[in-house]
Amino acid sequence: MMKKIKGLIAAPFTPMHEDGKINELAIADYYNFLKANGVVGAFLNGSTGEGVSLTNEERKHTAEQWAAQAKKDSNPITLINLVGGTSYQESIHLALHSQEVGMDAIAVIAPFYFKPGSAEQLAEFVMKVGAAVPDLPVYFYHIPVLTGVDIPMIELVKALHGKMPNFAGVKYTHEDFMDYLSCLHFADGQYDMLWGRDENLLAALALGAEGGVGSTYNYAMPLYTKLIDDYKKGDIVSARQLQQQSIDMIRLLGKYGGIGTGKAFMRYVGIECGQFRSPIKPMTEGAYDSFVKDVDALGMSELFSKSE
Amino acid sequence: MMKKIKGLIAAPFTPMHEDGKINELAIADYYNFLKANGVVGAFLNGSTGEGVSLTNEERKHTAEQWAAQAKKDSNPITLINLVGGTSYQESIHLALHSQEVGMDAIAVIAPFYFKPGSAEQLAEFVMKVGAAVPDLPVYFYHIPVLTGVDIPMIELVKALHGKMPNFAGVKYTHEDFMDYLSCLHFADGQYDMLWGRDENLLAALALGAEGGVGSTYNYAMPLYTKLIDDYKKGDIVSARQLQQQSIDMIRLLGKYGGIGTGKAFMRYVGIECGQFRSPIKPMTEGAYDSFVKDVDALGMSELFSKSE
Amino acid sequence: MMKKIKGLIAAPFTPMHEDGKINELAIADYYNFLKANGVVGAFLNGSTGEGVSLTNEERKHTAEQWAAQAKKDSNPITLINLVGGTSYQESIHLALHSQEVGMDAIAVIAPFYFKPGSAEQLAEFVMKVGAAVPDLPVYFYHIPVLTGVDIPMIELVKALHGKMPNFAGVKYTHEDFMDYLSCLHFADGQYDMLWGRDENLLAALALGAEGGVGSTYNYAMPLYTKLIDDYKKGDIVSARQLQQQSIDMIRLLGKYGGIGTGKAFMRYVGIECGQFRSPIKPMTEGAYDSFVKDVDALGMSELFSKSE
Amino acid sequence: MMKKIKGLIAAPFTPMHEDGKINELAIADYYNFLKANGVVGAFLNGSTGEGVSLTNEERKHTAEQWAAQAKKDSNPITLINLVGGTSYQESIHLALHSQEVGMDAIAVIAPFYFKPGSAEQLAEFVMKVGAAVPDLPVYFYHIPVLTGVDIPMIELVKALHGKMPNFAGVKYTHEDFMDYLSCLHFADGQYDMLWGRDENLLAALALGAEGGVGSTYNYAMPLYTKLIDDYKKGDIVSARQLQQQSIDMIRLLGKYGGIGTGKAFMRYVGIECGQFRSPIKPMTEGAYDSFVKDVDALGMSELFSKSE
């Protein structure tokens, strides 16, 4: 089984051309940018990467491009590919491809049209995918706000425990700290519980989180690196202050229309990712200048990731 | 533009073998069974058909099989294929295939992972698919209980009106009669508003519905045919009584675990469709006998569809 | 037991002075206005009447004032008083007072802070109030959108049937027509199922509704009287058209900020009811002129209720 | 203005006799029990105390009894009385009474029938109550899971800041740590942000919480006292373990039917509080023995509060 991940994993945006096609050339720069800023892995084709809005071919291409970068790297970052969706058979197809191209792990999500009504039904779905790639670690991606499936993870973990040897853990994008702590403690802490809410990373650290996956690690790594360092060395007041700065930054997403604002942050730090694909609403034409003013006003330029 | 559909369209189940593969041979019998019982069309790859749980290849195969039956028929029923999903580009791919194999119309659904926040965003998504098949009528499939997208259809219809010539109307699977009536009256009743809630068809008829799409039309057509006839000839008391019998029948779906019970009704009327695919929970082993007793106890055998 | 109510019951607004105190003098005029326009009853202290925002003393005063009008009337309209809330003991107190002052019936609502989790728990709560006034008919007021309690009424009716002799029926303010029809048919139609959604009265009539309670019956009785007449004489096209006009009128509530707009409609028809009480947002100062233009533009002046 | 509260406040149950009447005699013992176990205050008539299910008279009596105990005590615990409800005028009445009997502070809750749609509307409601008792500190009790009002507290705090001198802070019973941290940091930490979720107290401590209000502080104070001590002295691993034990204990509430189980815990620690009042479902007859076995099996007897 894979070792637990320590550190922060970015969920990359999918760089696109003006015509909406994927900009594969950008991925080489993106990989190097993340690594240079201290990111330890990439969670591909997730919510930030608009996986569900891509075709299966595009999802495969994206995985191939990232894998190609890792192959060139003597000390590569960890690559996890989200293969989940509403059809477990399509997921198996993508899982096999992930294995082929050399992903380190895959992730499965709760089917979000027909929603499983129990942990057992959800576990059955996850195991069908996992069984197709027994040598690949499988994470479950828990994000009820988007899937509408709010089954406590402690129930899923119990339902999978002892039945799915390649179950690695959970990318936990939810606010149920009671559930999260229970998973951390389950079976002597056997499962890798990656925290998925950047805006309350500090609370997760207090509970024992050691790894995280998020979208703002794409562009504000220095902030989070310092937050973790300060927490570890006992400077909790500074850690809280940094978390507050993270929150102030994240509030700008809401102000400028939500998830579509993420690529504006990337442009701000020098990595052009183009626009989002429908149904995600792109940032309004002309709003970028006002956005930049707001970001500058945060006064935290040294906390953003640096491109060359 | 296609004429409005008058009468009832079944949303077929996808017949499956024991091993979970699609049972394509069954489709010929299924087609004839529906037509013989008075169904005027089939809505393929919808919720009842588990479209989202199938692979794209399976969805295409299903469409091909139904199209093959229609081609053999001198007076074929109308075929509408749901091509929607979370990726408009996959939808375009399926839409082009639908056109190729001779579907009469396609349907698009609200993307159900990233949920459009306004009628305009939703309209943009729908138009991207529609523009790829300008000669094919396009229905919007409105089912908020599964998609989580509860934008009033009168707003979507207004947003598409005058901008999407092949927009045909809505399969309306929701209980907002205020919204539904507004759509029926919009633009002199130009759009085809297919009612999608079998359990309150009578209320929809009173408001002016002339067509419907549903899953219980797969197996209880005599009930609904009589309900419509009685309503039309003014015997409202009998129509209400039939609607009540439809409700009593539909309540058994809930009692036996939901959507998974539908294929048990098919088996009851002589059309073997196998099991559902994960994540839909199949009817519990052994529950079928108890189910049959409950159906018999409804005392409505003459109201179920008849196989040879 | 009381006979079933046939016809339309208004849920009166609570007239208030500029300083927010109840304007009791206005109630005499209000009573006569409703009756003159064909209303058959008044549902007091309900949502429209802001019952939950009043003190218990005010609720009692309101009941007393309406009772005083009815007493002066040789052929009085039916008065139903909502005594419900979160404390069944306060409800008993108000129920006893209702009996004392001569209400024709009372109504109880689901407790909306601690929400009953089953029909049995809800029935227990209702019966505690009902048992205190065994000679007074008791309606259950079903309005899940405000209470958050969405237990099907057929389950509540079954739980009360045979156990609560003074249970009269339900004021049904919800869109579950399947549930509503089942209640209409239960026990040979023994219970009085008053329809509570003015915007789809026509659908309810088709299912068999004979009585209704609503807020727009305060000011647009001619519209609904004609709608019912047209439906009864078979002119369904005209009935649908009138329902559409009702919907267009109701949409103005949304446009001008919701429930707070109701008193603007009253002012429009000549009955001054003052403002709403916090937390209901009153119509914005200055919006009334624009509102009047919009109402005039509906072109339905003859369908509004008439004051002297 | 009152100083910030440091330490844990219990939200007492309302002791009842077999016949459902309030057991006032029990309150003296209850007061002493809480204080002896290290509780620094009592939050009266809250959710745990079933305030909304009591009559206004009972709420006043309850406040009087607790005040009487405090008066006898040379170093009394802090008493906060929830006066909120759906009618701000009833709340004013209760607020004035609270002042009269010597409460240290009052609390107001979002009106939960008509739900304010903005922070401004909610602030207006709160200020109306606060203005009636300008010398009494006023807390806002934020509990969206019961009120259905999920306005971020940072917006409410901003709306009240500078306009309501006696606004003291928030009893924060919700999981939005991003919002909570923002409130802690607002205006140099001027407002008292009492944490209201016992099951994740540790995360709140990490963010800077210094006071908390909860129901399990009624019976498991040694657990939380040790958790806080361990956290403060840097033994985070032990603190996490204690939080896990708190969670395991709290899970028993769910297993035995929810809030109604709370009084069983009180009986377990020797304080008889009787049953809950409808609509809260009491623990099933006979379930208590099984409950005791489950509590014993937690193996944490030394972490429960001690009665004489």
PDB file of C-alpha atoms in Angstrom, chain D residues 11-146:
ATOM      1  CA  ALA D  11     -27.346  24.417  28.743  1.00  0.00           C
ATOM      2  CA  PRO D  12     -29.504  22.828  31.451  1.00  0.00           C
ATOM      3  CA  PHE D  13     -32.322  20.438  30.795  1.00  0.00           C
ATOM      4  CA  THR D  14     -35.643  21.461  32.262  1.00  0.00           C
ATOM      5  CA  PRO D  15     -36.406  19.006  35.055  1.00  0.00           C
ATOM      6  CA  MET D  16     -39.975  17.728  34.835  1.00  0.00           C
ATOM      7  CA  HIS D  17     -42.314  15.719  37.005  1.00  0.00           C
ATOM      8  CA  GLU D  18     -44.028  12.575  35.785  1.00  0.00           C
ATOM      9  CA  ASP D  19     -47.103  14.632  34.894  1.00  0.00           C
ATOM     10  CA  GLY D  20     -45.031  16.898  32.651  1.00  0.00           C
ATOM     11  CA  LYS D  21     -44.988  19.884  34.998  1.00  0.00           C
ATOM     12  CA  ILE D  22     -41.687  21.569  35.775  1.00  0.00           C
ATOM     13  CA  ASN D  23     -39.899  20.192  38.804  1.00  0.00           C
ATOM     14  CA  GLU D  24     -38.705  23.379  40.381  1.00  0.00           C
ATOM     15  CA  LEU D  25     -37.305  21.752  43.458  1.00  0.00           C
ATOM     16  CA  ALA D  26     -34.752  19.931  41.350  1.00  0.00           C
ATOM     17  CA  ILE D  27     -33.169  23.170  40.225  1.00  0.00           C
ATOM     18  CA  ALA D  28     -31.316  23.811  43.489  1.00  0.00           C
ATOM     19  CA  ASP D  29     -29.550  20.485  43.271  1.00  0.00           C
ATOM     20  CA  TYR D  30     -28.916  20.983  39.580  1.00  0.00           C
ATOM     21  CA  TYR D  31     -27.257  24.356  40.163  1.00  0.00           C
ATOM     22  CA  ASN D  32     -24.942  22.949  42.793  1.00  0.00           C
ATOM     23  CA  PHE D  33     -24.124  19.904  40.705  1.00  0.00           C
ATOM     24  CA  LEU D  34     -23.070  21.992  37.731  1.00  0.00           C
ATOM     25  CA  LYS D  35     -20.989  24.329  39.785  1.00  0.00           C
ATOM     26  CA  ALA D  36     -19.302  21.517  41.690  1.00  0.00           C
ATOM     27  CA  ASN D  37     -18.253  19.977  38.394  1.00  0.00           C
ATOM     28  CA  GLY D  38     -16.621  23.131  37.106  1.00  0.00           C
ATOM     29  CA  VAL D  39     -19.298  24.647  34.920  1.00  0.00           C
ATOM     30  CA  VAL D  40     -18.987  28.454  34.789  1.00  0.00           C
ATOM     31  CA  GLY D  41     -22.489  29.296  33.634  1.00  0.00           C
ATOM     32  CA  ALA D  42     -25.930  28.138  32.573  1.00  0.00           C
ATOM     33  CA  PHE D  43     -27.704  28.919  29.330  1.00  0.00           C
ATOM     34  CA  LEU D  44     -31.386  28.708  30.248  1.00  0.00           C
ATOM     35  CA  ASN D  45     -34.440  27.940  28.161  1.00  0.00           C
ATOM     36  CA  GLY D  46     -32.321  26.952  25.172  1.00  0.00           C
ATOM     37  CA  SER D  47     -32.718  23.950  22.909  1.00  0.00           C
ATOM     38  CA  THR D  48     -31.601  21.562  25.631  1.00  0.00           C
ATOM     39  CA  GLY D  49     -33.951  23.271  28.058  1.00  0.00           C
ATOM     40  CA  GLU D  50     -36.858  22.952  25.609  1.00  0.00           C
ATOM     41  CA  GLY D  51     -37.545  26.676  25.882  1.00  0.00           C
ATOM     42  CA  VAL D  52     -39.789  26.719  22.803  1.00  0.00           C
ATOM     43  CA  SER D  53     -41.919  23.905  24.238  1.00  0.00           C
ATOM     44  CA  LEU D  54     -42.540  25.744  27.499  1.00  0.00           C
ATOM     45  CA  THR D  55     -45.144  28.396  28.114  1.00  0.00           C
ATOM     46  CA  ASN D  56     -43.957  31.914  28.728  1.00  0.00           C
ATOM     47  CA  GLU D  57     -44.915  31.492  32.359  1.00  0.00           C
ATOM     48  CA  GLU D  58     -42.789  28.381  32.626  1.00  0.00           C
ATOM     49  CA  ARG D  59     -39.858  30.107  30.977  1.00  0.00           C
ATOM     50  CA  LYS D  60     -40.129  32.909  33.501  1.00  0.00           C
ATOM     51  CA  HIS D  61     -40.400  30.490  36.404  1.00  0.00           C
ATOM     52  CA  THR D  62     -37.338  28.645  35.222  1.00  0.00           C
ATOM     53  CA  ALA D  63     -35.354  31.863  35.071  1.00  0.00           C
ATOM     54  CA  GLU D  64     -36.553  32.830  38.529  1.00  0.00           C
ATOM     55  CA  GLN D  65     -35.509  29.529  40.069  1.00  0.00           C
ATOM     56  CA  TRP D  66     -32.004  29.677  38.639  1.00  0.00           C
ATOM     57  CA  ALA D  67     -31.679  33.302  39.661  1.00  0.00           C
ATOM     58  CA  ALA D  68     -32.686  32.379  43.185  1.00  0.00           C
ATOM     59  CA  GLN D  69     -29.864  29.850  43.368  1.00  0.00           C
ATOM     60  CA  ALA D  70     -27.337  32.333  42.061  1.00  0.00           C
ATOM     61  CA  LYS D  71     -28.460  34.865  44.620  1.00  0.00           C
ATOM     62  CA  LYS D  72     -27.712  32.450  47.424  1.00  0.00           C
ATOM     63  CA  ASP D  73     -24.241  31.865  46.030  1.00  0.00           C
ATOM     64  CA  SER D  74     -21.387  34.168  47.023  1.00  0.00           C
ATOM     65  CA  ASN D  75     -19.572  33.362  43.791  1.00  0.00           C
ATOM     66  CA  PRO D  76     -22.381  32.600  41.391  1.00  0.00           C
ATOM     67  CA  ILE D  77     -22.095  31.117  37.937  1.00  0.00           C
ATOM     68  CA  THR D  78     -23.142  33.258  34.978  1.00  0.00           C
ATOM     69  CA  LEU D  79     -26.770  32.988  33.876  1.00  0.00           C
ATOM     70  CA  ILE D  80     -27.831  33.650  30.306  1.00  0.00           C
ATOM     71  CA  ASN D  81     -31.502  33.349  29.454  1.00  0.00           C
ATOM     72  CA  LEU D  82     -32.766  32.652  25.955  1.00  0.00           C
ATOM     73  CA  VAL D  83     -35.677  35.005  25.430  1.00  0.00           C
ATOM     74  CA  GLY D  84     -35.936  34.611  21.695  1.00  0.00           C
ATOM     75  CA  GLY D  85     -38.740  33.227  19.603  1.00  0.00           C
ATOM     76  CA  THR D  86     -40.774  34.237  16.593  1.00  0.00           C
ATOM     77  CA  SER D  87     -42.348  37.333  18.152  1.00  0.00           C
ATOM     78  CA  TYR D  88     -39.943  40.075  19.090  1.00  0.00           C
ATOM     79  CA  GLN D  89     -42.568  41.556  21.339  1.00  0.00           C
ATOM     80  CA  GLU D  90     -42.858  38.395  23.399  1.00  0.00           C
ATOM     81  CA  SER D  91     -39.064  38.404  23.494  1.00  0.00           C
ATOM     82  CA  ILE D  92     -39.035  41.938  24.881  1.00  0.00           C
ATOM     83  CA  HIS D  93     -41.478  40.845  27.543  1.00  0.00           C
ATOM     84  CA  LEU D  94     -39.179  37.984  28.538  1.00  0.00           C
ATOM     85  CA  ALA D  95     -36.113  40.214  28.300  1.00  0.00           C
ATOM     86  CA  LEU D  96     -37.566  42.702  30.763  1.00  0.00           C
ATOM     87  CA  HIS D  97     -38.396  39.876  33.107  1.00  0.00           C
ATOM     88  CA  SER D  98     -34.856  38.535  32.782  1.00  0.00           C
ATOM     89  CA  GLN D  99     -33.504  41.886  33.791  1.00  0.00           C
ATOM     90  CA  GLU D 100     -35.860  42.072  36.736  1.00  0.00           C
ATOM     91  CA  VAL D 101     -34.866  38.704  38.146  1.00  0.00           C
ATOM     92  CA  GLY D 102     -31.171  39.361  37.706  1.00  0.00           C
ATOM     93  CA  MET D 103     -29.992  37.412  34.692  1.00  0.00           C
ATOM     94  CA  ASP D 104     -26.445  38.283  33.666  1.00  0.00           C
ATOM     95  CA  ALA D 105     -27.306  38.299  29.984  1.00  0.00           C
ATOM     96  CA  ILE D 106     -29.988  37.269  27.542  1.00  0.00           C
ATOM     97  CA  ALA D 107     -29.875  35.549  24.182  1.00  0.00           C
ATOM     98  CA  VAL D 108     -31.954  36.027  21.063  1.00  0.00           C
ATOM     99  CA  ILE D 109     -32.440  33.490  18.292  1.00  0.00           C
ATOM    100  CA  ALA D 110     -33.306  33.984  14.625  1.00  0.00           C
ATOM    101  CA  PRO D 111     -37.079  33.910  14.141  1.00  0.00           C
ATOM    102  CA  PHE D 112     -37.653  30.452  12.724  1.00  0.00           C
ATOM    103  CA  TYR D 113     -41.043  30.621  11.048  1.00  0.00           C
ATOM    104  CA  PHE D 114     -40.682  33.693   8.873  1.00  0.00           C
ATOM    105  CA  LYS D 115     -36.973  33.477   8.202  1.00  0.00           C
ATOM    106  CA  PRO D 116     -35.052  36.718   7.683  1.00  0.00           C
ATOM    107  CA  GLY D 117     -33.545  36.809   4.224  1.00  0.00           C
ATOM    108  CA  SER D 118     -30.581  39.056   5.022  1.00  0.00           C
ATOM    109  CA  ALA D 119     -28.252  39.970   7.825  1.00  0.00           C
ATOM    110  CA  GLU D 120     -29.875  43.406   7.915  1.00  0.00           C
ATOM    111  CA  GLN D 121     -33.345  42.012   8.527  1.00  0.00           C
ATOM    112  CA  LEU D 122     -32.023  39.688  11.175  1.00  0.00           C
ATOM    113  CA  ALA D 123     -30.096  42.533  12.804  1.00  0.00           C
ATOM    114  CA  GLU D 124     -33.230  44.666  12.897  1.00  0.00           C
ATOM    115  CA  PHE D 125     -35.064  41.908  14.757  1.00  0.00           C
ATOM    116  CA  VAL D 126     -32.239  41.453  17.255  1.00  0.00           C
ATOM    117  CA  MET D 127     -31.915  45.180  17.872  1.00  0.00           C
ATOM    118  CA  LYS D 128     -35.608  45.561  18.629  1.00  0.00           C
ATOM    119  CA  VAL D 129     -35.184  43.163  21.537  1.00  0.00           C
ATOM    120  CA  GLY D 130     -31.833  44.550  22.604  1.00  0.00           C
ATOM    121  CA  ALA D 131     -33.096  48.125  22.689  1.00  0.00           C
ATOM    122  CA  ALA D 132     -35.605  47.208  25.390  1.00  0.00           C
ATOM    123  CA  VAL D 133     -32.868  46.186  27.831  1.00  0.00           C
ATOM    124  CA  PRO D 134     -29.949  48.488  27.061  1.00  0.00           C
ATOM    125  CA  ASP D 135     -28.041  47.530  30.204  1.00  0.00           C
ATOM    126  CA  LEU D 136     -28.198  43.809  29.627  1.00  0.00           C
ATOM    127  CA  PRO D 137     -25.650  42.044  27.399  1.00  0.00           C
ATOM    128  CA  VAL D 138     -27.338  40.267  24.476  1.00  0.00           C
ATOM    129  CA  TYR D 139     -25.982  37.171  22.756  1.00  0.00           C
ATOM    130  CA  PHE D 140     -27.211  35.904  19.431  1.00  0.00           C
ATOM    131  CA  TYR D 141     -27.843  32.172  19.436  1.00  0.00           C
ATOM    132  CA  HIS D 142     -26.849  30.777  16.025  1.00  0.00           C
ATOM    133  CA  ILE D 143     -28.211  27.296  15.388  1.00  0.00           C
ATOM    134  CA  PRO D 144     -29.158  26.966  11.696  1.00  0.00           C
ATOM    135  CA  VAL D 145     -29.894  23.253  11.943  1.00  0.00           C
ATOM    136  CA  LEU D 146     -32.957  24.103  14.026  1.00  0.00           C
TER     137      LEU D 146
END
